[in-house]
Short mmCIF file of C-alpha atoms in Angstrom, two decimals:
data_model
loop_
_atom_site.label_atom_id
_atom_site.label_comp_id
_atom_site.label_asym_id
_atom_site.label_seq_id
_atom_site.Cartn_x
_atom_site.Cartn_y
_atom_site.Cartn_z
CA MET T 1185 76.43 84.51 190.93
CA PRO T 1186 75.72 82.75 194.50
CA PRO T 1187 77.17 79.13 194.98
CA VAL T 1188 73.55 77.92 195.68
CA ILE T 1189 70.90 76.73 193.04
CA ILE T 1190 67.03 76.61 194.54
CA CYS T 1191 64.86 74.23 193.27
CA PRO T 1192 62.12 76.29 191.47
CA ALA T 1193 59.27 73.44 192.47
CA CYS T 1194 60.20 73.01 196.13
CA ASP T 1195 62.43 75.44 197.15
CA MET T 1196 65.07 72.96 198.06
CA ALA T 1197 68.78 74.45 198.24
CA TYR T 1198 71.77 72.92 196.68
CA ARG T 1199 75.38 73.51 196.42
CA ARG T 1200 76.52 74.52 192.70
CA MET T 1201 78.91 71.63 191.67
CA SER T 1202 81.06 71.99 188.45
CA PRO T 1203 79.13 72.52 185.50
CA LEU T 1204 77.02 69.13 183.86
CA VAL T 1205 78.82 67.70 180.97
CA SER T 1206 75.87 65.66 179.94
CA GLY T 1207 72.25 64.89 180.98
CA ARG T 1208 70.33 66.68 183.86
CA THR T 1209 70.25 66.75 187.32
CA ARG T 1210 66.57 66.52 189.49
CA CYS T 1211 65.89 67.87 192.58
CA ILE T 1212 66.22 64.88 195.49
CA ARG T 1213 62.96 65.89 197.40
CA CYS T 1214 60.29 67.03 194.51
CA HIS T 1215 62.46 65.16 191.32
CA GLY T 1216 61.74 68.42 189.56
CA SER T 1217 64.34 69.44 186.90
CA LEU T 1218 67.12 71.50 188.08
CA GLN T 1219 69.97 71.93 185.55
CA ARG T 1220 70.32 70.74 182.12
CA ALA T 1221 73.50 70.10 180.32
CA GLU T 1222 74.62 71.71 177.44
CA ASN T 1223 73.01 69.93 174.61
CA ALA T 1224 73.66 71.79 171.18
CA ARG T 1225 75.55 74.97 169.60
CA ILE T 1226 74.04 78.44 168.87
CA ASP T 1227 74.40 77.47 164.95
CA THR T 1228 72.25 74.50 165.59
CA ALA T 1229 69.61 76.82 167.25
CA ILE T 1230 69.97 79.58 164.63
CA ALA T 1231 69.21 76.80 161.89
CA LEU T 1232 66.17 75.43 163.39
CA ALA T 1233 64.82 78.95 164.05
CA VAL T 1234 65.34 80.08 160.49
CA CYS T 1235 63.77 76.57 159.47
CA ALA T 1236 60.83 77.05 161.51
CA LEU T 1237 60.37 80.81 160.44
CA VAL T 1238 60.14 79.53 156.85
CA LEU T 1239 57.59 76.79 157.68
CA LEU T 1240 55.66 79.32 159.50
CA TRP T 1241 55.47 81.35 156.38
CA LEU T 1242 54.59 78.28 154.68
CA ALA T 1243 51.82 77.60 156.88
CA ASN T 1244 50.51 81.03 156.79
CA ALA T 1245 50.72 81.74 152.92
CA TYR T 1246 49.15 78.58 151.63
CA PRO T 1247 45.98 76.89 152.26
CA LEU T 1248 45.30 74.51 155.24
CA VAL T 1249 42.72 72.22 153.57
CA THR T 1250 40.34 72.21 150.58
CA MET T 1251 36.91 70.95 151.05
CA HIS T 1252 34.91 69.81 147.71
CA VAL T 1253 31.35 69.19 148.14
CA ASN T 1254 28.31 69.29 145.78
CA GLY T 1255 30.95 70.86 143.05
CA ALA T 1256 31.44 73.66 145.10
CA SER T 1257 34.96 74.15 146.84
CA ARG T 1258 36.18 75.98 149.93
CA GLU T 1259 39.48 76.37 151.28
CA THR T 1260 40.48 77.94 154.52
CA THR T 1261 44.05 79.38 155.78
CA LEU T 1262 45.61 78.83 159.46
CA THR T 1263 44.72 82.89 159.79
CA GLY T 1264 41.24 82.26 158.27
CA ALA T 1265 40.53 79.74 160.95
CA ALA T 1266 40.88 82.37 163.51
CA LEU T 1267 38.79 84.64 161.25
CA GLY T 1268 35.63 82.43 160.84
CA LEU T 1269 35.29 82.67 164.52
CA TYR T 1270 35.77 86.37 164.68
CA HIS T 1271 33.09 86.51 162.08
CA GLN T 1272 30.84 84.37 164.13
CA ASN T 1273 30.93 87.08 166.87
CA TYR T 1274 33.05 84.93 168.68
CA LYS T 1275 35.57 87.58 168.43
CA SER T 1276 37.30 86.56 171.76
CA LEU T 1277 37.77 82.76 170.83
CA GLY T 1278 38.88 83.79 167.42
CA VAL T 1279 41.41 86.27 169.27
CA LEU T 1280 42.57 82.91 170.97
CA VAL T 1281 42.98 80.80 168.23
CA PHE T 1282 45.09 83.47 166.21
CA LEU T 1283 47.28 84.40 169.61
CA THR T 1284 48.13 80.42 170.22
CA THR T 1285 48.57 79.44 166.55
CA VAL T 1286 50.21 82.15 164.55
CA ILE T 1287 51.26 85.11 167.13
CA GLY T 1288 52.82 82.86 169.60
CA PRO T 1289 55.13 80.72 167.34
CA LEU T 1290 55.90 83.90 165.50
CA VAL T 1291 57.14 85.81 168.31
CA GLN T 1292 58.94 82.83 169.89
CA VAL T 1293 60.98 82.43 166.62
CA LEU T 1294 61.51 85.98 166.24
CA THR T 1295 62.54 86.94 169.80
CA LEU T 1296 64.96 83.56 169.63
CA LEU T 1297 66.68 84.78 166.49
CA TYR T 1298 66.94 88.63 167.66
CA VAL T 1299 68.86 87.21 170.93
CA LEU T 1300 70.85 84.57 169.35
CA MET T 1301 72.17 86.20 166.13
CA PRO T 1302 74.04 88.79 168.48
CA LEU T 1303 75.19 86.00 170.37
CA TRP T 1304 76.59 84.00 167.80
CA ARG T 1305 78.62 86.66 166.82
CA ASN T 1306 79.57 87.29 170.10
CA ARG T 1307 77.63 90.48 171.07
CA ALA T 1308 74.77 91.11 173.21
CA ALA T 1309 71.27 92.11 171.84
CA ARG T 1310 69.76 95.32 173.34
CA GLY T 1311 67.34 94.21 175.99
CA GLN T 1312 68.78 90.67 175.64
CA ASN T 1313 67.64 89.20 179.10
CA THR T 1314 64.04 90.79 178.67
CA GLY T 1315 64.11 89.00 175.08
CA ILE T 1316 65.09 85.65 176.83
CA ARG T 1317 62.31 86.29 179.64
CA LEU T 1318 59.63 86.99 177.20
CA LEU T 1319 60.79 83.92 175.01
CA THR T 1320 59.99 81.34 178.23
CA ARG T 1321 56.70 83.27 178.73
CA VAL T 1322 55.44 82.91 175.10
CA ARG T 1323 56.56 79.35 174.71
CA GLN T 1324 53.82 78.71 177.27
CA TRP T 1325 51.00 79.89 174.86
CA SER T 1326 52.11 78.45 171.44
CA PHE T 1327 50.17 75.62 170.71
CA VAL T 1328 50.86 74.32 167.23
CA GLU T 1329 51.01 70.60 168.43
CA VAL T 1330 47.46 71.14 169.64
CA PHE T 1331 46.42 72.67 166.55
CA MET T 1332 47.68 70.01 164.45
CA LEU T 1333 45.55 67.28 166.35
CA GLY T 1334 42.45 69.60 166.11
CA THR T 1335 42.76 69.83 162.30
CA VAL T 1336 43.05 66.03 162.17
CA VAL T 1337 40.10 65.83 164.03
CA ALA T 1338 38.26 68.46 161.95
CA LEU T 1339 39.28 66.54 158.93
CA VAL T 1340 37.96 63.17 159.96
CA ARG T 1341 34.67 64.94 160.94
CA LEU T 1342 34.28 66.36 157.42
CA ALA T 1343 35.59 63.27 155.55
CA LYS T 1344 32.39 61.67 155.75
CA PHE T 1345 30.33 64.03 153.76
CA ALA T 1346 32.87 65.97 151.87
CA HIS T 1347 36.15 65.37 149.88
CA VAL T 1348 38.81 66.92 151.66
CA VAL T 1349 42.36 67.86 150.34
CA PRO T 1350 45.29 68.51 152.67
CA GLY T 1351 46.95 71.98 151.55
CA VAL T 1352 50.53 72.91 151.54
CA ALA T 1353 50.02 74.55 154.87
CA LEU T 1354 49.13 71.50 156.77
CA TRP T 1355 52.15 69.57 155.71
CA SER T 1356 54.14 72.70 156.96
CA CYS T 1357 52.31 72.81 160.11
CA ALA T 1358 53.23 69.21 160.74
CA LEU T 1359 56.79 70.05 160.22
CA LEU T 1360 56.70 73.36 162.33
CA MET T 1361 55.41 71.31 164.92
CA LEU T 1362 58.36 68.99 164.90
CA CYS T 1363 60.71 72.04 164.21
CA LEU T 1364 59.59 73.67 167.30
CA SER T 1365 59.85 71.25 169.69
CA ALA T 1366 63.53 70.53 168.44
CA LEU T 1367 64.24 74.16 168.92
CA THR T 1368 62.59 74.15 172.48
CA SER T 1369 64.71 71.22 173.46
CA VAL T 1370 67.97 72.77 172.06
CA THR T 1371 67.10 76.33 173.74
CA GLY T 1372 65.98 75.71 177.21
CA PRO T 1373 66.29 78.77 179.54
CA ASP T 1374 69.37 77.09 181.05
CA GLN T 1375 71.16 76.76 177.76
CA LEU T 1376 70.12 80.50 176.62
CA TRP T 1377 71.62 82.18 179.73
CA ARG T 1378 74.55 79.98 179.65
CA TRP T 1379 75.30 81.30 176.12
CA ALA T 1380 74.55 85.31 177.29
CA ALA T 1381 76.84 84.53 180.19
CA ARG T 1382 79.79 83.43 178.12
CA VAL T 1383 79.53 86.49 175.97
CA ARG T 1384 80.03 89.15 179.00
CA THR T 1385 83.16 87.45 180.10
CA MET E 1331 66.64 67.43 210.45
CA ARG E 1332 64.99 70.19 208.63
CA PRO E 1333 66.14 70.26 204.84
CA ALA E 1334 68.32 73.71 203.81
CA THR E 1335 65.79 75.45 201.54
CA GLY E 1336 66.07 78.82 200.12
CA ARG E 1337 63.63 80.29 202.50
CA SER E 1338 66.06 79.31 205.41
CA LEU E 1339 68.88 80.16 203.78
CA GLY E 1340 67.55 83.66 203.29
CA LEU E 1341 67.56 83.23 199.25
CA MET E 1342 65.20 83.46 196.69
CA VAL E 1343 64.89 81.90 193.04
CA CYS E 1344 63.92 83.91 189.89
CA LEU E 1345 60.80 81.87 188.59
CA ASP E 1346 61.55 82.93 185.16
CA CYS E 1347 65.44 82.50 184.91
CA HIS E 1348 66.32 80.60 188.10
CA LEU E 1349 68.80 83.06 189.14
CA THR E 1350 69.68 82.53 193.05
CA VAL E 1351 68.91 86.18 194.35
CA ARG E 1352 69.49 87.07 198.53
CA SER E 1353 66.10 87.74 199.92
CA VAL E 1354 65.51 91.62 200.94
CA ARG E 1355 62.22 93.07 202.02
CA ALA E 1356 61.56 95.61 199.66
CA PRO E 1357 58.37 96.43 197.57
CA ARG E 1358 58.67 96.09 193.73
CA LEU E 1359 61.91 93.90 193.59
CA ARG E 1360 63.34 92.53 190.48
CA CYS E 1361 65.50 89.91 189.33
CA PRO E 1362 68.63 91.31 188.41
CA ARG E 1363 69.37 89.52 185.37
CA CYS E 1364 65.98 89.08 183.31
CA HIS E 1365 63.87 91.87 185.37
CA ALA E 1366 61.17 89.82 186.05
CA PRO E 1367 59.21 90.60 189.29
CA LEU E 1368 60.77 88.67 191.96
CA HIS E 1369 58.63 87.32 194.96
CA ASP E 1370 59.54 84.73 197.90
CA ARG E 1371 56.25 82.99 197.03
CA LYS E 1372 54.15 84.23 194.19
CA PRO E 1373 51.70 86.80 195.08
CA HIS E 1374 47.80 85.61 196.78
CA SER E 1375 48.77 82.43 195.06
CA LEU E 1376 46.01 80.34 196.85
CA ALA E 1377 43.23 83.05 196.67
CA LEU E 1378 44.06 83.73 192.68
CA THR E 1379 43.96 79.77 192.02
CA ALA E 1380 40.86 79.93 194.30
CA VAL E 1381 39.12 82.19 192.12
CA LEU E 1382 40.29 81.28 188.62
CA LEU E 1383 39.67 77.72 189.40
CA GLY E 1384 36.04 78.54 190.56
CA SER E 1385 35.07 80.27 187.86
CA ALA E 1386 36.23 77.34 185.71
CA ALA E 1387 34.13 74.98 187.67
CA ILE E 1388 31.17 77.18 187.16
CA LEU E 1389 31.58 77.07 183.30
CA TYR E 1390 32.61 73.86 183.05
CA VAL E 1391 28.77 73.10 183.32
CA PRO E 1392 27.57 75.29 180.51
CA ALA E 1393 30.60 74.24 178.19
CA ASN E 1394 29.27 70.51 178.37
CA LEU E 1395 25.77 71.28 178.61
CA LEU E 1396 25.29 74.18 175.69
CA PRO E 1397 25.93 73.32 172.16
CA VAL E 1398 29.10 73.84 170.75
CA MET E 1399 28.37 73.94 167.34
CA GLU E 1400 25.03 74.28 164.76
CA THR E 1401 24.94 72.14 161.63
CA ARG E 1402 22.53 73.50 159.50
CA THR E 1403 21.58 71.72 156.33
CA ILE E 1404 18.82 71.51 153.80
CA LEU E 1405 16.84 68.92 155.69
CA ASP E 1406 17.71 69.49 159.40
CA ASP E 1407 19.35 71.52 162.04
CA GLU E 1408 21.81 69.53 164.56
CA ASN E 1409 23.12 70.94 167.57
CA ASP E 1410 26.30 69.13 169.01
CA THR E 1411 27.54 69.20 172.27
CA ILE E 1412 31.26 68.21 173.13
CA MET E 1413 29.91 64.68 173.96
CA SER E 1414 27.69 64.32 171.06
CA GLY E 1415 30.60 65.59 169.14
CA VAL E 1416 32.56 62.17 170.49
CA VAL E 1417 29.68 60.08 169.94
CA VAL E 1418 29.46 60.99 166.15
CA LEU E 1419 33.30 60.51 165.49
CA LEU E 1420 32.69 56.95 167.30
CA GLN E 1421 29.51 56.50 165.21
CA SER E 1422 31.88 57.14 162.13
CA GLY E 1423 33.99 54.62 162.41
CA SER E 1424 36.97 56.54 163.68
CA TRP E 1425 37.01 55.49 167.34
CA PRO E 1426 41.03 56.31 168.24
CA ILE E 1427 40.11 60.02 167.17
CA ALA E 1428 36.74 59.79 169.36
CA LEU E 1429 39.05 58.46 171.81
CA LEU E 1430 41.35 61.38 171.47
CA VAL E 1431 38.89 63.78 171.64
CA PHE E 1432 36.94 62.22 174.77
CA ILE E 1433 40.23 62.60 176.54
CA ALA E 1434 41.45 66.03 175.31
CA SER E 1435 38.09 67.61 176.14
CA ILE E 1436 36.20 65.40 178.62
CA VAL E 1437 38.78 63.92 180.77
CA VAL E 1438 41.25 66.57 180.87
CA PRO E 1439 39.64 69.58 181.79
CA LEU E 1440 37.53 67.56 184.57
CA LEU E 1441 40.99 65.95 185.84
CA LYS E 1442 42.70 69.20 185.75
CA ILE E 1443 39.90 71.06 187.90
CA LEU E 1444 39.89 68.23 190.33
CA ALA E 1445 43.83 67.92 190.45
CA LEU E 1446 43.88 71.45 191.17
CA GLY E 1447 41.43 71.35 193.80
CA VAL E 1448 42.94 68.70 195.72
CA LEU E 1449 46.15 70.55 195.24
CA LEU E 1450 44.93 73.82 196.23
CA TYR E 1451 42.90 72.42 199.52
CA SER E 1452 46.06 70.40 200.79
CA ALA E 1453 48.29 73.52 200.07
CA TRP E 1454 45.95 75.69 201.98
CA ARG E 1455 45.72 72.93 204.99
CA ARG E 1456 49.81 72.54 204.74
CA SER E 1457 49.01 68.89 204.79
CA PRO E 1458 52.08 66.87 204.70
CA ARG E 1459 51.03 63.68 203.20
CA GLY E 1460 52.13 62.57 199.89
CA ARG E 1461 54.37 65.95 198.66
CA LEU E 1462 55.96 64.14 196.25
CA GLN E 1463 52.82 62.85 194.65
CA ARG E 1464 51.27 66.33 194.82
CA SER E 1465 54.24 67.57 193.08
CA ARG E 1466 53.82 64.91 190.41
CA LEU E 1467 50.07 65.63 189.68
CA PHE E 1468 50.87 69.40 189.44
CA ARG E 1469 53.59 68.63 186.97
CA LEU E 1470 51.08 66.44 185.06
CA VAL E 1471 48.65 68.90 185.01
CA GLU E 1472 51.09 71.53 183.69
CA ILE E 1473 51.77 69.08 180.87
CA ILE E 1474 48.55 68.29 179.88
CA GLY E 1475 46.33 71.37 180.22
CA ARG E 1476 47.12 72.80 176.69
CA TRP E 1477 45.65 69.59 175.08
CA SER E 1478 42.19 70.99 175.76
CA MET E 1479 42.33 73.34 173.25
CA LEU E 1480 41.98 70.61 170.66
CA ASP E 1481 38.21 70.82 170.50
CA ILE E 1482 38.75 74.66 170.04
CA TYR E 1483 40.79 74.27 167.06
CA ALA E 1484 38.58 71.62 165.13
CA ILE E 1485 35.30 73.43 165.72
CA SER E 1486 37.22 77.05 164.53
CA LEU E 1487 38.40 74.73 161.43
CA LEU E 1488 34.48 73.06 160.70
CA ALA E 1489 32.69 76.41 161.19
CA THR E 1490 35.27 78.36 158.63
CA LEU E 1491 35.11 75.66 156.03
CA VAL E 1492 31.51 74.37 156.17
CA GLN E 1493 29.82 77.46 154.88
CA VAL E 1494 28.40 76.16 151.63
CA GLN E 1495 25.05 77.99 151.44
CA SER E 1496 23.11 74.98 149.55
CA PHE E 1497 24.33 72.35 151.46
CA ALA E 1498 25.27 73.04 155.17
CA THR E 1499 26.51 75.67 157.21
CA ILE E 1500 28.05 75.45 160.72
CA ILE E 1501 27.39 77.95 163.59
CA VAL E 1502 29.60 78.06 166.41
CA GLY E 1503 27.58 77.84 169.82
CA TRP E 1504 28.10 79.08 172.97
CA GLY E 1505 29.04 76.21 174.28
CA ALA E 1506 32.62 76.68 172.70
CA TRP E 1507 33.02 79.88 174.13
CA ALA E 1508 32.28 78.44 177.81
CA PHE E 1509 34.45 75.46 176.76
CA GLY E 1510 37.55 77.94 175.80
CA ALA E 1511 36.99 80.27 178.94
CA VAL E 1512 37.38 76.67 181.22
CA VAL E 1513 40.70 75.78 179.05
CA ILE E 1514 42.07 79.28 179.70
CA LEU E 1515 41.06 79.85 183.18
CA THR E 1516 42.72 76.36 184.46
CA LEU E 1517 45.89 77.16 182.68
CA LEU E 1518 45.89 80.14 184.56
CA ALA E 1519 44.97 78.65 187.65
CA ALA E 1520 47.89 76.16 186.97
CA HIS E 1521 50.10 79.39 186.40
CA THR E 1522 49.17 81.19 189.45
CA PHE E 1523 49.36 78.55 191.74
CA ASP E 1524 53.06 78.11 193.72
CA GLU E 1525 53.78 74.65 193.95
CA ARG E 1526 56.69 75.66 196.73
CA LEU E 1527 53.43 75.89 198.89
CA LEU E 1528 53.02 72.22 198.83
CA TRP E 1529 56.51 71.77 200.52
CA ASP E 1530 56.48 74.87 202.89
CA SER E 1531 55.62 73.02 205.88
CA ALA E 1532 58.25 70.33 205.65
#
């Protein structure tokens, strides 16, 4: 590995020093983040990922909200919301919603588990490095926290003419949002590559 | 004195895994660690960003003028644009939510288009002024970008739930499609913009 670190945001070059013990370093020129110290162990990351997987299942298996109006009631799931758009002939919007709320988080968690489980037993998964790259890319397209607030907005708008009951999936979604952000902070790219490098040596 | 940069040292950084790699002139170079395509700078960054941003700016007009959803009840039909949706929320007395939607759906997309436009122009002119501020502005655009999806999610839930035949149905309008396209195009534009171009003439 070359003894130089380059800031990905402004191309400034730095000499690599001894590994960080805590905190992070920032580029002196553009103040972008350069390095982050190790802030968790693989066990923690795996535990959070399994937790996220269970929450993801709950969020998809149970209704998100139930609406009661004039004696009739309607409920929808997370996938149902995407399908609703799809059936109204806005296929691309439906696909977009489905990709960013169901597929994105699912791929993110599964890839993480695929990479971390072997690392935990001191082995490298097949295609591990491509997996880590996939992970950092998919993360940018997983919008659970935005979906959560969108749901709140929808509920407020419905509440004035119907009785709405939040379902199991809504609470799971809220927890999933917290779980995923914790997971992202303990499995930053720096951290993953550090764990991966440790196995080979 | 010129600062030591990757370029001046003949080094490149992989944007996917941040590995430092020696620059070599070869087509289809890939990162030895994560196999991501490697470039000194993102290829055709300014042109691609300009096209994506231009399309987003054009679609921003129908996104705000066309109805995003149509509510049909027995009594009347009601068309809602993004702005009138905010007004409805305001009238129903929930101003924090109205403010949230206003910021996420109206301020953020507009701010993103303007900010990326300024960044694009200054990178193209190789302007040396306020580099740090521009770098920070870009980072802000990257962070807030996803929040514009808020309204799309709200609309998708409303349109799915409110399908009570005898009472009301909500039909999605073309405004929603245009709005979704604006959000995605601006996200992609931020993605194709190479922020190092802001610093290259330093």
